[in-house]
Amino acid sequence: MSSGVTVDDVRRELKDRPLLASNRGLPWMGVAVDEFDGYFANDVLAPPRDHNAITINLGVSPLIIQHRCGRSFRSPSQIGEASIIPAGHESRWQGRVPANICLRFAPEILRQAGYDARATGEPRVRMANGFRLRDPMLAHYGTLFRHELTRPAHPTQILLIESLTTTLLMHLLRGYTDAVGVDDRWTTSSHSAAIRRVLRYIDDQPNSRIALEELADVAGVSRFHFCRVFKRELGMTPASYVERARIERAKTLIRSGQWSLAEVAHEIGFSDQSHFTRRFQSHERCTPAAYAREYGRRSPSRRN
């Protein structure tokens, strides 16, 4: 394991920075996410961390100077540019730090991703140091994590975050580490049998919050490998499939005429009816009430 300052230590260290949002206290696994407004750094020295960090600019800066890993970089910063700070290295900052979102994760989770993807090469998966990276994928991940910080609780959010974390790690593994090569461990028949087990498991828990780790355990493989196989087999992520299954269950309950819309939302695990309505409309291009009217009911009656 890398030695250095922990994520909790860093958050205490940065308590005077303009924090706008954070996943602290949320049940997100594998990644710490903090959004900061811009601020001025007057030759700030950050001690070595025990985790890798990626900062993705949400704003601009006329000048920012960064020193780490024996290198220095001096330049303006633009929206969407990213920096990678490997674990175990101190960094020094000077100038206007732009508004940014910071993603932090342990080196061990990246090494595990490398092992599960059958990455070969160096026995340790080492993270690259990066200044002012113009990578639209990293910028997109920053946007997605930032968006989820503003979303209300939802049964699929944990699974969605774990899926996002997995795909981010695979992107980093491919482009920003010394690991190379991927070898598929499964046969076609084992793919199909594992996916069938997972789908049955999802169908048997229509209103439960399901974590990606649970589904990977059912499949009998790591969550990193599971995500790749699931999407290849079904053409969608596990999180998308779980939400789609919830909506199909909702349609069945609405057609029965025995449930109010609020009851339907609660039964399939949504935190509130308005969120249920938005997600239903996203899938079906109509509201739950309109769907009910289509089946001859102005609104489903309550159960006796």
Short mmCIF file of C-alpha atoms in Angstrom, two decimals, residues 27-204:
data_model
loop_
_atom_site.label_atom_id
_atom_site.label_comp_id
_atom_site.label_asym_id
_atom_site.label_seq_id
_atom_site.Cartn_x
_atom_site.Cartn_y
_atom_site.Cartn_z
CA PRO A 27 -22.52 5.26 0.22
CA TRP A 28 -20.29 5.59 -2.86
CA MET A 29 -17.66 2.89 -3.08
CA GLY A 30 -14.16 3.21 -4.49
CA VAL A 31 -14.02 6.94 -5.20
CA ALA A 32 -14.03 10.20 -3.23
CA VAL A 33 -15.49 13.18 -5.10
CA ASP A 34 -15.17 16.86 -4.12
CA GLU A 35 -16.11 19.95 -6.11
CA PHE A 36 -14.30 23.22 -5.35
CA ASP A 37 -14.74 26.78 -6.48
CA GLY A 38 -11.66 28.62 -7.67
CA TYR A 39 -9.14 30.02 -5.17
CA PHE A 40 -5.63 31.48 -5.05
CA ALA A 41 -2.75 29.23 -3.95
CA ASN A 42 0.25 31.07 -2.57
CA ASP A 43 3.01 28.46 -2.99
CA VAL A 44 1.01 25.66 -1.33
CA LEU A 45 2.88 22.41 -0.62
CA ALA A 46 0.73 19.28 -0.50
CA PRO A 47 2.43 16.30 1.20
CA PRO A 48 2.41 12.84 -0.44
CA ARG A 49 -1.02 11.20 -0.54
CA ASP A 50 -1.87 7.53 -0.12
CA HIS A 51 -4.22 7.78 -3.10
CA ASN A 52 -4.23 8.88 -6.74
CA ALA A 53 -6.06 12.10 -7.56
CA ILE A 54 -7.50 13.53 -10.77
CA THR A 55 -8.56 17.16 -10.91
CA ILE A 56 -10.75 18.25 -13.81
CA ASN A 57 -11.15 21.97 -14.46
CA LEU A 58 -14.64 23.44 -14.31
CA GLY A 59 -13.32 26.98 -14.71
CA VAL A 60 -10.35 28.87 -16.18
CA SER A 61 -7.17 30.36 -14.74
CA PRO A 62 -4.77 32.91 -16.27
CA LEU A 63 -1.79 31.13 -14.65
CA ILE A 64 -1.24 28.06 -12.50
CA ILE A 65 2.20 26.62 -11.62
CA GLN A 66 2.46 22.95 -10.62
CA HIS A 67 5.50 21.02 -9.37
CA ARG A 68 5.58 17.25 -8.76
CA CYS A 69 7.43 14.07 -9.68
CA GLY A 70 10.53 16.15 -10.52
CA ARG A 71 8.68 18.16 -13.17
CA SER A 72 7.18 21.64 -13.32
CA PHE A 73 4.42 23.03 -15.49
CA ARG A 74 3.48 26.69 -15.88
CA SER A 75 0.50 27.69 -18.01
CA PRO A 76 -3.03 29.02 -18.08
CA SER A 77 -5.81 26.48 -17.49
CA GLN A 78 -8.95 25.88 -19.51
CA ILE A 79 -12.29 24.20 -18.79
CA GLY A 80 -12.11 20.44 -19.25
CA GLU A 81 -8.36 20.10 -18.76
CA ALA A 82 -7.23 17.54 -16.19
CA SER A 83 -4.24 16.87 -13.95
CA ILE A 84 -3.23 13.48 -12.55
CA ILE A 85 -1.40 13.38 -9.22
CA PRO A 86 0.00 9.90 -8.50
CA ALA A 87 -0.02 8.53 -4.97
CA GLY A 88 3.17 8.94 -2.96
CA HIS A 89 4.31 12.23 -4.49
CA GLU A 90 4.19 15.67 -2.96
CA SER A 91 2.97 18.54 -5.11
CA ARG A 92 3.38 22.29 -4.99
CA TRP A 93 0.87 24.79 -6.35
CA GLN A 94 1.02 28.48 -7.05
CA GLY A 95 -1.38 30.84 -8.80
CA ARG A 96 -5.09 30.79 -9.44
CA VAL A 97 -6.49 27.29 -8.96
CA PRO A 98 -9.60 27.11 -11.21
CA ALA A 99 -12.92 25.69 -10.09
CA ASN A 100 -12.55 21.94 -10.32
CA ILE A 101 -13.86 18.52 -9.42
CA CYS A 102 -11.40 16.16 -7.78
CA LEU A 103 -11.67 12.35 -7.97
CA ARG A 104 -9.58 10.32 -5.50
CA PHE A 105 -9.07 6.56 -5.36
CA ALA A 106 -6.64 4.11 -3.80
CA PRO A 107 -3.79 2.62 -5.87
CA GLU A 108 -4.98 -0.81 -4.79
CA ILE A 109 -8.27 -0.41 -6.65
CA LEU A 110 -6.36 0.43 -9.84
CA ARG A 111 -4.06 -2.56 -9.36
CA GLN A 112 -7.10 -4.77 -8.83
CA ALA A 113 -8.61 -3.40 -12.04
CA GLY A 114 -5.38 -4.26 -13.85
CA TYR A 115 -5.41 -7.79 -12.49
CA ASP A 116 -9.07 -8.34 -13.30
CA ALA A 117 -8.61 -7.07 -16.85
CA ARG A 118 -5.56 -9.35 -17.15
CA ALA A 119 -3.25 -6.41 -17.67
CA THR A 120 0.32 -7.56 -18.16
CA GLY A 121 3.66 -5.82 -17.93
CA GLU A 122 4.96 -4.35 -14.69
CA PRO A 123 3.86 -6.24 -11.55
CA ARG A 124 2.74 -2.92 -10.02
CA VAL A 125 0.32 -0.74 -11.97
CA ARG A 126 1.83 2.72 -11.65
CA MET A 127 -0.16 5.86 -12.28
CA ALA A 128 1.32 8.46 -14.65
CA ASN A 129 1.90 12.07 -13.65
CA GLY A 130 -0.11 14.42 -15.85
CA PHE A 131 -0.32 18.17 -16.42
CA ARG A 132 -3.01 19.96 -18.41
CA LEU A 133 -4.38 16.82 -20.06
CA ARG A 134 -6.85 17.46 -22.85
CA ASP A 135 -8.82 14.23 -22.60
CA PRO A 136 -12.55 14.49 -23.42
CA MET A 137 -13.19 11.19 -21.63
CA LEU A 138 -11.79 12.47 -18.33
CA ALA A 139 -13.77 15.68 -18.75
CA HIS A 140 -16.92 13.63 -19.37
CA TYR A 141 -16.34 11.51 -16.23
CA GLY A 142 -15.96 14.71 -14.23
CA THR A 143 -19.29 15.96 -15.56
CA LEU A 144 -21.05 12.69 -14.73
CA PHE A 145 -19.73 12.49 -11.17
CA ARG A 146 -20.53 16.17 -10.63
CA HIS A 147 -24.08 15.62 -11.88
CA GLU A 148 -24.61 12.69 -9.51
CA LEU A 149 -23.61 14.85 -6.53
CA THR A 150 -26.79 16.88 -7.15
CA ARG A 151 -29.14 13.92 -7.66
CA PRO A 152 -31.50 12.63 -4.95
CA ALA A 153 -31.07 9.16 -3.50
CA HIS A 154 -32.12 6.41 -5.88
CA PRO A 155 -31.85 2.59 -5.78
CA THR A 156 -29.62 2.53 -8.85
CA GLN A 157 -27.26 5.35 -7.85
CA ILE A 158 -24.82 3.12 -5.95
CA LEU A 159 -24.65 0.77 -8.92
CA LEU A 160 -24.30 3.67 -11.33
CA ILE A 161 -21.43 5.20 -9.33
CA GLU A 162 -19.65 1.86 -9.15
CA SER A 163 -20.08 1.44 -12.91
CA LEU A 164 -18.72 4.94 -13.54
CA THR A 165 -15.77 4.22 -11.26
CA THR A 166 -15.07 0.96 -13.06
CA THR A 167 -15.10 2.53 -16.53
CA LEU A 168 -12.94 5.43 -15.30
CA LEU A 169 -10.39 2.96 -13.92
CA MET A 170 -10.34 1.02 -17.18
CA HIS A 171 -9.79 4.25 -19.12
CA LEU A 172 -6.92 5.18 -16.80
CA LEU A 173 -5.49 1.68 -17.00
CA ARG A 174 -5.44 1.87 -20.78
CA GLY A 175 -4.00 5.33 -21.17
CA TYR A 176 -2.28 6.49 -17.98
CA THR A 177 -0.46 3.50 -16.46
CA ASP A 178 2.36 1.16 -17.39
CA ALA A 179 0.01 -1.84 -17.69
CA VAL A 180 -0.72 -3.26 -21.15
CA GLY A 181 -2.74 -6.09 -22.66
CA VAL A 182 -6.17 -7.55 -21.91
CA ASP A 183 -7.08 -11.22 -22.02
CA ASP A 184 -10.64 -12.49 -21.62
CA ARG A 185 -10.92 -15.29 -19.03
CA TRP A 186 -14.45 -16.40 -19.72
CA THR A 187 -15.82 -18.72 -22.37
CA THR A 188 -19.02 -17.86 -24.27
CA SER A 189 -21.02 -20.47 -22.33
CA SER A 190 -19.82 -19.20 -18.95
CA HIS A 191 -20.74 -15.65 -20.03
CA SER A 192 -24.32 -16.67 -20.74
CA ALA A 193 -24.79 -18.72 -17.57
CA ALA A 194 -23.40 -15.96 -15.36
CA ILE A 195 -25.52 -13.26 -16.98
CA ARG A 196 -28.67 -15.41 -16.57
CA ARG A 197 -27.91 -15.74 -12.84
CA VAL A 198 -27.49 -11.99 -12.54
CA LEU A 199 -30.74 -11.21 -14.37
CA ARG A 200 -32.68 -13.59 -12.13
CA TYR A 201 -31.11 -11.95 -9.08
CA ILE A 202 -32.18 -8.48 -10.29
CA ASP A 203 -35.72 -9.66 -11.08
CA ASP A 204 -36.05 -11.22 -7.62
#
